[in-house]
């Protein structure tokens, strides 16, 4: 059995998940790094980080992926201590009655049912050992809906509610469950959104980025490192009495 704690992180090949994976490896964790892109294998090749990382190409929306990721963690490191449900898609843009139902379903499969399945797969292990951490990556927009984003927003709002319910269910077993809710983050998904917004507004993408940054009290976009810091703390012993919470990582766009 590995002496290092082990985490499963989804969406590890880019953006926030890449930042989280790199941070946990730097902190000494073993990580099963999962992503639908085969780039995850190039970023984390076999044997790298003293063998403390296993790259898995997988679609978190597939029904058998969650069990396979937990089996990989147990087979590779003999333990599993945390899950970071980060993989997500932006979903279709438009009024609900105007977008394709298949795109709505895909958004819910990735952003909500994927995390549900992974939580279900790991809970028996957490209960058996009397400890565990679940960190769900939500969104500022679960509390700040915008026109045309219903599929994405409802998926993230439901994920936050999952956090609340599981925190109550799993608290007696010594398991904590929390949400990290990013704001404006410089990811490929956000860049695509900015390009679409700029086209609608009749401005270039740089101008649209400037307008968004003007809404942020800290004056900048966030990145994977900002989210990774919050996740790393939630998975640490220092956050052992924190559960059922949503931690905003948004530069002050939304305060509580």
mmCIF file of N, CA and C in Angstrom, residues 24-129:
data_model
loop_
_atom_site.group_PDB
_atom_site.id
_atom_site.type_symbol
_atom_site.label_atom_id
_atom_site.label_comp_id
_atom_site.label_asym_id
_atom_site.label_seq_id
_atom_site.Cartn_x
_atom_site.Cartn_y
_atom_site.Cartn_z
ATOM 1 N N UNK A 24 -1.730 18.758 -6.377
ATOM 2 C CA UNK A 24 -1.752 17.593 -5.502
ATOM 3 C C UNK A 24 -0.476 16.777 -5.634
ATOM 4 N N UNK A 25 0.034 16.635 -6.852
ATOM 5 C CA UNK A 25 1.303 15.933 -7.030
ATOM 6 C C UNK A 25 2.433 16.676 -6.328
ATOM 7 N N UNK A 26 2.433 17.999 -6.416
ATOM 8 C CA UNK A 26 3.457 18.796 -5.728
ATOM 9 C C UNK A 26 3.352 18.646 -4.219
ATOM 10 N N UNK A 27 2.135 18.412 -3.726
ATOM 11 C CA UNK A 27 1.918 18.245 -2.294
ATOM 12 C C UNK A 27 2.171 16.815 -1.823
ATOM 13 N N UNK A 28 2.571 15.933 -2.735
ATOM 14 C CA UNK A 28 2.924 14.580 -2.349
ATOM 15 C C UNK A 28 1.844 13.533 -2.501
ATOM 16 N N UNK A 29 0.712 13.903 -3.101
ATOM 17 C CA UNK A 29 -0.367 12.950 -3.310
ATOM 18 C C UNK A 29 -0.039 12.000 -4.462
ATOM 19 N N UNK A 30 -0.655 10.840 -4.459
ATOM 20 C CA UNK A 30 -0.794 10.019 -5.649
ATOM 21 C C UNK A 30 -2.098 10.430 -6.325
ATOM 22 N N UNK A 31 -2.108 10.459 -7.662
ATOM 23 C CA UNK A 31 -3.284 10.941 -8.373
ATOM 24 C C UNK A 31 -3.619 10.016 -9.541
ATOM 25 N N UNK A 32 -4.880 9.622 -9.621
ATOM 26 C CA UNK A 32 -5.426 9.020 -10.831
ATOM 27 C C UNK A 32 -6.025 10.170 -11.623
ATOM 28 N N UNK A 33 -5.338 10.545 -12.705
ATOM 29 C CA UNK A 33 -5.696 11.720 -13.493
ATOM 30 C C UNK A 33 -6.512 11.272 -14.704
ATOM 31 N N UNK A 34 -7.781 11.621 -14.721
ATOM 32 C CA UNK A 34 -8.686 11.153 -15.772
ATOM 33 C C UNK A 34 -9.116 12.300 -16.677
ATOM 34 N N UNK A 35 -9.234 11.997 -17.956
ATOM 35 C CA UNK A 35 -9.723 13.000 -18.898
ATOM 36 C C UNK A 35 -10.192 12.296 -20.166
ATOM 37 N N UNK A 36 -11.128 12.920 -20.854
ATOM 38 C CA UNK A 36 -11.611 12.361 -22.109
ATOM 39 C C UNK A 36 -10.577 12.512 -23.213
ATOM 40 N N UNK A 37 -9.626 13.436 -23.042
ATOM 41 C CA UNK A 37 -8.581 13.683 -24.026
ATOM 42 C C UNK A 37 -7.364 12.810 -23.759
ATOM 43 N N UNK A 38 -6.793 12.241 -24.829
ATOM 44 C CA UNK A 38 -5.590 11.444 -24.632
ATOM 45 C C UNK A 38 -4.371 12.303 -24.306
ATOM 46 N N UNK A 39 -4.538 13.627 -24.297
ATOM 47 C CA UNK A 39 -3.457 14.509 -23.876
ATOM 48 C C UNK A 39 -3.061 14.266 -22.431
ATOM 49 N N UNK A 40 -3.971 13.694 -21.639
ATOM 50 C CA UNK A 40 -3.658 13.450 -20.239
ATOM 51 C C UNK A 40 -2.474 12.492 -20.110
ATOM 52 N N UNK A 41 -2.349 11.546 -21.044
ATOM 53 C CA UNK A 41 -1.228 10.624 -21.016
ATOM 54 C C UNK A 41 0.084 11.289 -21.371
ATOM 55 N N UNK A 42 0.028 12.309 -22.229
ATOM 56 C CA UNK A 42 1.228 13.053 -22.596
ATOM 57 C C UNK A 42 1.670 13.966 -21.451
ATOM 58 N N UNK A 43 0.703 14.522 -20.738
ATOM 59 C CA UNK A 43 1.026 15.399 -19.613
ATOM 60 C C UNK A 43 1.575 14.624 -18.430
ATOM 61 N N UNK A 44 1.045 13.420 -18.223
ATOM 62 C CA UNK A 44 1.436 12.613 -17.066
ATOM 63 C C UNK A 44 1.812 11.201 -17.527
ATOM 64 N N UNK A 45 2.967 11.063 -18.187
ATOM 65 C CA UNK A 45 3.365 9.755 -18.709
ATOM 66 C C UNK A 45 3.655 8.752 -17.598
ATOM 67 N N UNK A 46 3.556 7.489 -17.938
ATOM 68 C CA UNK A 46 3.806 6.422 -16.965
ATOM 69 C C UNK A 46 5.203 6.576 -16.367
ATOM 70 N N UNK A 47 5.276 6.440 -15.059
ATOM 71 C CA UNK A 47 6.549 6.548 -14.362
ATOM 72 C C UNK A 47 6.918 7.937 -13.917
ATOM 73 N N UNK A 48 6.186 8.957 -14.395
ATOM 74 C CA UNK A 48 6.505 10.321 -13.978
ATOM 75 C C UNK A 48 6.082 10.557 -12.531
ATOM 76 N N UNK A 49 6.661 11.577 -11.932
ATOM 77 C CA UNK A 49 6.375 11.921 -10.543
ATOM 78 C C UNK A 49 6.588 10.708 -9.622
ATOM 79 N N UNK A 50 7.685 9.990 -9.878
ATOM 80 C CA UNK A 50 8.034 8.816 -9.063
ATOM 81 C C UNK A 50 6.908 7.782 -9.040
ATOM 82 N N UNK A 51 6.181 7.707 -10.139
ATOM 83 C CA UNK A 51 5.104 6.724 -10.225
ATOM 84 C C UNK A 51 3.856 7.088 -9.459
ATOM 85 N N UNK A 52 3.758 8.347 -9.006
ATOM 86 C CA UNK A 52 2.613 8.754 -8.193
ATOM 87 C C UNK A 52 1.433 9.241 -9.020
ATOM 88 N N UNK A 53 1.441 9.018 -10.327
ATOM 89 C CA UNK A 53 0.322 9.454 -11.148
ATOM 90 C C UNK A 53 -0.008 8.374 -12.171
ATOM 91 N N UNK A 54 -1.284 8.145 -12.354
ATOM 92 C CA UNK A 54 -1.775 7.234 -13.378
ATOM 93 C C UNK A 54 -2.743 8.011 -14.262
ATOM 94 N N UNK A 55 -2.401 8.154 -15.532
ATOM 95 C CA UNK A 55 -3.266 8.843 -16.479
ATOM 96 C C UNK A 55 -4.261 7.854 -17.078
ATOM 97 N N UNK A 56 -5.523 8.241 -17.085
ATOM 98 C CA UNK A 56 -6.583 7.383 -17.612
ATOM 99 C C UNK A 56 -7.410 8.183 -18.608
ATOM 100 N N UNK A 57 -7.501 7.693 -19.832
ATOM 101 C CA UNK A 57 -8.373 8.327 -20.830
ATOM 102 C C UNK A 57 -9.768 7.728 -20.670
ATOM 103 N N UNK A 58 -10.709 8.567 -20.299
ATOM 104 C CA UNK A 58 -12.057 8.058 -20.014
ATOM 105 C C UNK A 58 -13.064 9.193 -20.092
ATOM 106 N N UNK A 59 -14.277 8.837 -20.456
ATOM 107 C CA UNK A 59 -15.405 9.770 -20.483
ATOM 108 C C UNK A 59 -16.186 9.592 -19.191
ATOM 109 N N UNK A 60 -16.189 10.616 -18.336
ATOM 110 C CA UNK A 60 -16.848 10.486 -17.035
ATOM 111 C C UNK A 60 -18.348 10.265 -17.190
ATOM 112 N N UNK A 61 -18.898 10.585 -18.363
ATOM 113 C CA UNK A 61 -20.333 10.380 -18.587
ATOM 114 C C UNK A 61 -20.672 8.924 -18.884
ATOM 115 N N UNK A 62 -19.679 8.108 -19.205
ATOM 116 C CA UNK A 62 -19.942 6.698 -19.486
ATOM 117 C C UNK A 62 -20.270 5.967 -18.188
ATOM 118 N N UNK A 63 -21.277 5.102 -18.179
ATOM 119 C CA UNK A 63 -21.743 4.480 -16.932
ATOM 120 C C UNK A 63 -20.691 3.676 -16.179
ATOM 121 N N UNK A 64 -19.709 3.100 -16.884
ATOM 122 C CA UNK A 64 -18.741 2.242 -16.201
ATOM 123 C C UNK A 64 -17.458 2.959 -15.812
ATOM 124 N N UNK A 65 -17.346 4.259 -16.135
ATOM 125 C CA UNK A 65 -16.096 4.970 -15.871
ATOM 126 C C UNK A 65 -15.803 5.121 -14.388
ATOM 127 N N UNK A 66 -16.794 5.466 -13.598
ATOM 128 C CA UNK A 66 -16.569 5.735 -12.178
ATOM 129 C C UNK A 66 -15.983 4.520 -11.466
ATOM 130 N N UNK A 67 -16.590 3.366 -11.644
ATOM 131 C CA UNK A 67 -16.073 2.156 -11.008
ATOM 132 C C UNK A 67 -14.656 1.847 -11.480
ATOM 133 N N UNK A 68 -14.387 2.089 -12.775
ATOM 134 C CA UNK A 68 -13.055 1.809 -13.316
ATOM 135 C C UNK A 68 -12.004 2.721 -12.687
ATOM 136 N N UNK A 69 -12.343 3.972 -12.454
ATOM 137 C CA UNK A 69 -11.383 4.899 -11.848
ATOM 138 C C UNK A 69 -11.065 4.498 -10.409
ATOM 139 N N UNK A 70 -12.081 4.097 -9.664
ATOM 140 C CA UNK A 70 -11.845 3.662 -8.286
ATOM 141 C C UNK A 70 -11.004 2.386 -8.276
ATOM 142 N N UNK A 71 -11.286 1.461 -9.187
ATOM 143 C CA UNK A 71 -10.485 0.236 -9.268
ATOM 144 C C UNK A 71 -9.034 0.554 -9.614
ATOM 145 N N UNK A 72 -8.821 1.522 -10.491
ATOM 146 C CA UNK A 72 -7.457 1.912 -10.849
ATOM 147 C C UNK A 72 -6.708 2.462 -9.642
ATOM 148 N N UNK A 73 -7.379 3.287 -8.863
ATOM 149 C CA UNK A 73 -6.739 3.833 -7.656
ATOM 150 C C UNK A 73 -6.360 2.723 -6.686
ATOM 151 N N UNK A 74 -7.267 1.804 -6.445
ATOM 152 C CA UNK A 74 -7.006 0.729 -5.492
ATOM 153 C C UNK A 74 -5.920 -0.219 -6.011
ATOM 154 N N UNK A 75 -5.959 -0.519 -7.312
ATOM 155 C CA UNK A 75 -4.955 -1.419 -7.874
ATOM 156 C C UNK A 75 -3.581 -0.771 -7.916
ATOM 157 N N UNK A 76 -3.538 0.525 -8.143
ATOM 158 C CA UNK A 76 -2.257 1.216 -8.281
ATOM 159 C C UNK A 76 -1.640 1.603 -6.950
ATOM 160 N N UNK A 77 -2.471 2.028 -6.007
ATOM 161 C CA UNK A 77 -1.949 2.596 -4.765
ATOM 162 C C UNK A 77 -2.505 1.958 -3.500
ATOM 163 N N UNK A 78 -3.478 1.063 -3.656
ATOM 164 C CA UNK A 78 -4.003 0.345 -2.498
ATOM 165 C C UNK A 78 -4.898 1.166 -1.609
ATOM 166 N N UNK A 79 -5.274 2.348 -2.061
ATOM 167 C CA UNK A 79 -6.111 3.208 -1.221
ATOM 168 C C UNK A 79 -6.736 4.304 -2.086
ATOM 169 N N UNK A 80 -7.734 4.969 -1.539
ATOM 170 C CA UNK A 80 -8.309 6.152 -2.165
ATOM 171 C C UNK A 80 -8.804 7.056 -1.046
ATOM 172 N N UNK A 81 -8.326 8.277 -1.061
ATOM 173 C CA UNK A 81 -8.599 9.210 0.032
ATOM 174 C C UNK A 81 -9.443 10.407 -0.382
ATOM 175 N N UNK A 82 -9.511 10.682 -1.671
ATOM 176 C CA UNK A 82 -10.238 11.870 -2.113
ATOM 177 C C UNK A 82 -10.680 11.731 -3.561
ATOM 178 N N UNK A 83 -11.753 12.442 -3.869
ATOM 179 C CA UNK A 83 -12.255 12.552 -5.238
ATOM 180 C C UNK A 83 -12.468 14.031 -5.534
ATOM 181 N N UNK A 84 -11.996 14.462 -6.701
ATOM 182 C CA UNK A 84 -12.238 15.829 -7.160
ATOM 183 C C UNK A 84 -13.041 15.737 -8.454
ATOM 184 N N UNK A 85 -14.320 16.074 -8.364
ATOM 185 C CA UNK A 85 -15.211 16.044 -9.524
ATOM 186 C C UNK A 85 -15.094 17.360 -10.273
ATOM 187 N N UNK A 86 -14.159 17.402 -11.211
ATOM 188 C CA UNK A 86 -13.878 18.639 -11.929
ATOM 189 C C UNK A 86 -14.342 18.627 -13.377
ATOM 190 N N UNK A 87 -14.350 17.474 -14.023
ATOM 191 C CA UNK A 87 -14.680 17.431 -15.453
ATOM 192 C C UNK A 87 -16.025 18.090 -15.728
ATOM 193 N N UNK A 88 -16.069 18.891 -16.770
ATOM 194 C CA UNK A 88 -17.313 19.575 -17.088
ATOM 195 C C UNK A 88 -17.331 20.087 -18.515
ATOM 196 N N UNK A 89 -18.521 20.369 -18.988
ATOM 197 C CA UNK A 89 -18.708 20.983 -20.305
ATOM 198 C C UNK A 89 -19.581 22.219 -20.144
ATOM 199 N N UNK A 90 -19.437 23.139 -21.095
ATOM 200 C CA UNK A 90 -20.190 24.389 -21.013
ATOM 201 C C UNK A 90 -21.646 24.250 -21.407
ATOM 202 N N UNK A 91 -21.945 23.235 -22.186
ATOM 203 C CA UNK A 91 -23.328 23.025 -22.587
ATOM 204 C C UNK A 91 -23.753 23.941 -23.714
ATOM 205 N N UNK A 92 -24.965 23.741 -24.205
ATOM 206 C CA UNK A 92 -25.464 24.542 -25.325
ATOM 207 C C UNK A 92 -25.796 25.965 -24.882
ATOM 208 N N UNK A 93 -25.641 26.887 -25.800
ATOM 209 C CA UNK A 93 -25.958 28.291 -25.532
ATOM 210 C C UNK A 93 -27.239 28.660 -26.263
ATOM 211 N N UNK A 94 -28.229 29.087 -25.497
ATOM 212 C CA UNK A 94 -29.503 29.473 -26.098
ATOM 213 C C UNK A 94 -30.660 29.165 -25.173
ATOM 214 N N UNK A 95 -31.820 29.666 -25.506
ATOM 215 C CA UNK A 95 -33.016 29.381 -24.713
ATOM 216 C C UNK A 95 -33.287 27.880 -24.714
ATOM 217 N N UNK A 96 -33.865 27.395 -23.630
ATOM 218 C CA UNK A 96 -34.037 25.954 -23.463
ATOM 219 C C UNK A 96 -34.848 25.336 -24.592
ATOM 220 N N UNK A 97 -35.843 26.045 -25.089
ATOM 221 C CA UNK A 97 -36.676 25.479 -26.149
ATOM 222 C C UNK A 97 -36.041 25.604 -27.532
ATOM 223 N N UNK A 98 -34.850 26.205 -27.594
ATOM 224 C CA UNK A 98 -34.194 26.406 -28.884
ATOM 225 C C UNK A 98 -32.960 25.520 -29.066
ATOM 226 N N UNK A 99 -32.463 24.930 -27.992
ATOM 227 C CA UNK A 99 -31.258 24.112 -28.085
ATOM 228 C C UNK A 99 -31.644 22.650 -28.262
ATOM 229 N N UNK A 100 -30.690 21.858 -28.719
ATOM 230 C CA UNK A 100 -30.931 20.440 -28.926
ATOM 231 C C UNK A 100 -31.007 19.705 -27.588
ATOM 232 N N UNK A 101 -32.015 18.865 -27.437
ATOM 233 C CA UNK A 101 -32.171 18.114 -26.197
ATOM 234 C C UNK A 101 -30.972 17.201 -25.953
ATOM 235 N N UNK A 102 -30.382 16.687 -27.005
ATOM 236 C CA UNK A 102 -29.207 15.828 -26.847
ATOM 237 C C UNK A 102 -28.060 16.583 -26.184
ATOM 238 N N UNK A 103 -27.934 17.882 -26.488
ATOM 239 C CA UNK A 103 -26.874 18.688 -25.880
ATOM 240 C C UNK A 103 -27.167 18.953 -24.399
ATOM 241 N N UNK A 104 -28.436 19.140 -24.076
ATOM 242 C CA UNK A 104 -28.819 19.307 -22.665
ATOM 243 C C UNK A 104 -28.505 18.031 -21.893
ATOM 244 N N UNK A 105 -28.862 16.895 -22.463
ATOM 245 C CA UNK A 105 -28.623 15.618 -21.788
ATOM 246 C C UNK A 105 -27.137 15.359 -21.601
ATOM 247 N N UNK A 106 -26.337 15.694 -22.605
ATOM 248 C CA UNK A 106 -24.891 15.509 -22.492
ATOM 249 C C UNK A 106 -24.325 16.373 -21.367
ATOM 250 N N UNK A 107 -24.804 17.597 -21.251
ATOM 251 C CA UNK A 107 -24.344 18.494 -20.183
ATOM 252 C C UNK A 107 -24.645 17.905 -18.817
ATOM 253 N N UNK A 108 -25.841 17.378 -18.643
ATOM 254 C CA UNK A 108 -26.211 16.786 -17.365
ATOM 255 C C UNK A 108 -25.437 15.496 -17.106
ATOM 256 N N UNK A 109 -25.180 14.720 -18.134
ATOM 257 C CA UNK A 109 -24.413 13.483 -17.961
ATOM 258 C C UNK A 109 -23.004 13.781 -17.466
ATOM 259 N N UNK A 110 -22.352 14.777 -18.048
ATOM 260 C CA UNK A 110 -20.970 15.095 -17.679
ATOM 261 C C UNK A 110 -20.906 15.855 -16.361
ATOM 262 N N UNK A 111 -21.695 16.911 -16.248
ATOM 263 C CA UNK A 111 -21.560 17.831 -15.110
ATOM 264 C C UNK A 111 -22.220 17.339 -13.834
ATOM 265 N N UNK A 112 -23.227 16.479 -13.957
ATOM 266 C CA UNK A 112 -23.960 16.038 -12.770
ATOM 267 C C UNK A 112 -23.902 14.523 -12.566
ATOM 268 N N UNK A 113 -24.326 13.762 -13.563
ATOM 269 C CA UNK A 113 -24.402 12.317 -13.356
ATOM 270 C C UNK A 113 -23.023 11.674 -13.275
ATOM 271 N N UNK A 114 -22.038 12.243 -13.954
ATOM 272 C CA UNK A 114 -20.675 11.741 -13.800
ATOM 273 C C UNK A 114 -20.209 11.834 -12.357
ATOM 274 N N UNK A 115 -20.300 13.013 -11.730
ATOM 275 C CA UNK A 115 -19.974 13.111 -10.313
ATOM 276 C C UNK A 115 -20.830 12.218 -9.419
ATOM 277 N N UNK A 116 -22.119 12.100 -9.721
ATOM 278 C CA UNK A 116 -22.979 11.212 -8.923
ATOM 279 C C UNK A 116 -22.435 9.790 -8.958
ATOM 280 N N UNK A 117 -22.102 9.321 -10.135
ATOM 281 C CA UNK A 117 -21.601 7.946 -10.265
ATOM 282 C C UNK A 117 -20.268 7.770 -9.537
ATOM 283 N N UNK A 118 -19.391 8.757 -9.644
ATOM 284 C CA UNK A 118 -18.093 8.630 -8.988
ATOM 285 C C UNK A 118 -18.246 8.655 -7.474
ATOM 286 N N UNK A 119 -19.137 9.501 -6.980
ATOM 287 C CA UNK A 119 -19.401 9.502 -5.535
ATOM 288 C C UNK A 119 -19.950 8.144 -5.091
ATOM 289 N N UNK A 120 -20.899 7.605 -5.832
ATOM 290 C CA UNK A 120 -21.474 6.307 -5.475
ATOM 291 C C UNK A 120 -20.401 5.217 -5.468
ATOM 292 N N UNK A 121 -19.471 5.304 -6.410
ATOM 293 C CA UNK A 121 -18.431 4.280 -6.506
ATOM 294 C C UNK A 121 -17.445 4.343 -5.351
ATOM 295 N N UNK A 122 -17.164 5.548 -4.865
ATOM 296 C CA UNK A 122 -16.122 5.698 -3.848
ATOM 297 C C UNK A 122 -16.663 5.639 -2.424
ATOM 298 N N UNK A 123 -17.938 5.915 -2.235
ATOM 299 C CA UNK A 123 -18.497 5.974 -0.885
ATOM 300 C C UNK A 123 -18.269 4.696 -0.084
ATOM 301 N N UNK A 124 -18.466 3.499 -0.639
ATOM 302 C CA UNK A 124 -18.210 2.294 0.174
ATOM 303 C C UNK A 124 -16.779 2.213 0.714
ATOM 304 N N UNK A 125 -15.808 2.659 -0.051
ATOM 305 C CA UNK A 125 -14.416 2.653 0.400
ATOM 306 C C UNK A 125 -14.213 3.669 1.514
ATOM 307 N N UNK A 126 -14.802 4.845 1.354
ATOM 308 C CA UNK A 126 -14.687 5.870 2.385
ATOM 309 C C UNK A 126 -15.337 5.415 3.691
ATOM 310 N N UNK A 127 -16.508 4.808 3.588
ATOM 311 C CA UNK A 127 -17.190 4.341 4.790
ATOM 312 C C UNK A 127 -16.379 3.251 5.487
ATOM 313 N N UNK A 128 -15.771 2.366 4.712
ATOM 314 C CA UNK A 128 -15.008 1.273 5.300
ATOM 315 C C UNK A 128 -13.793 1.765 6.066
ATOM 316 N N UNK A 129 -13.172 2.850 5.566
ATOM 317 C CA UNK A 129 -11.979 3.350 6.235
ATOM 318 C C UNK A 129 -12.276 4.474 7.225
#
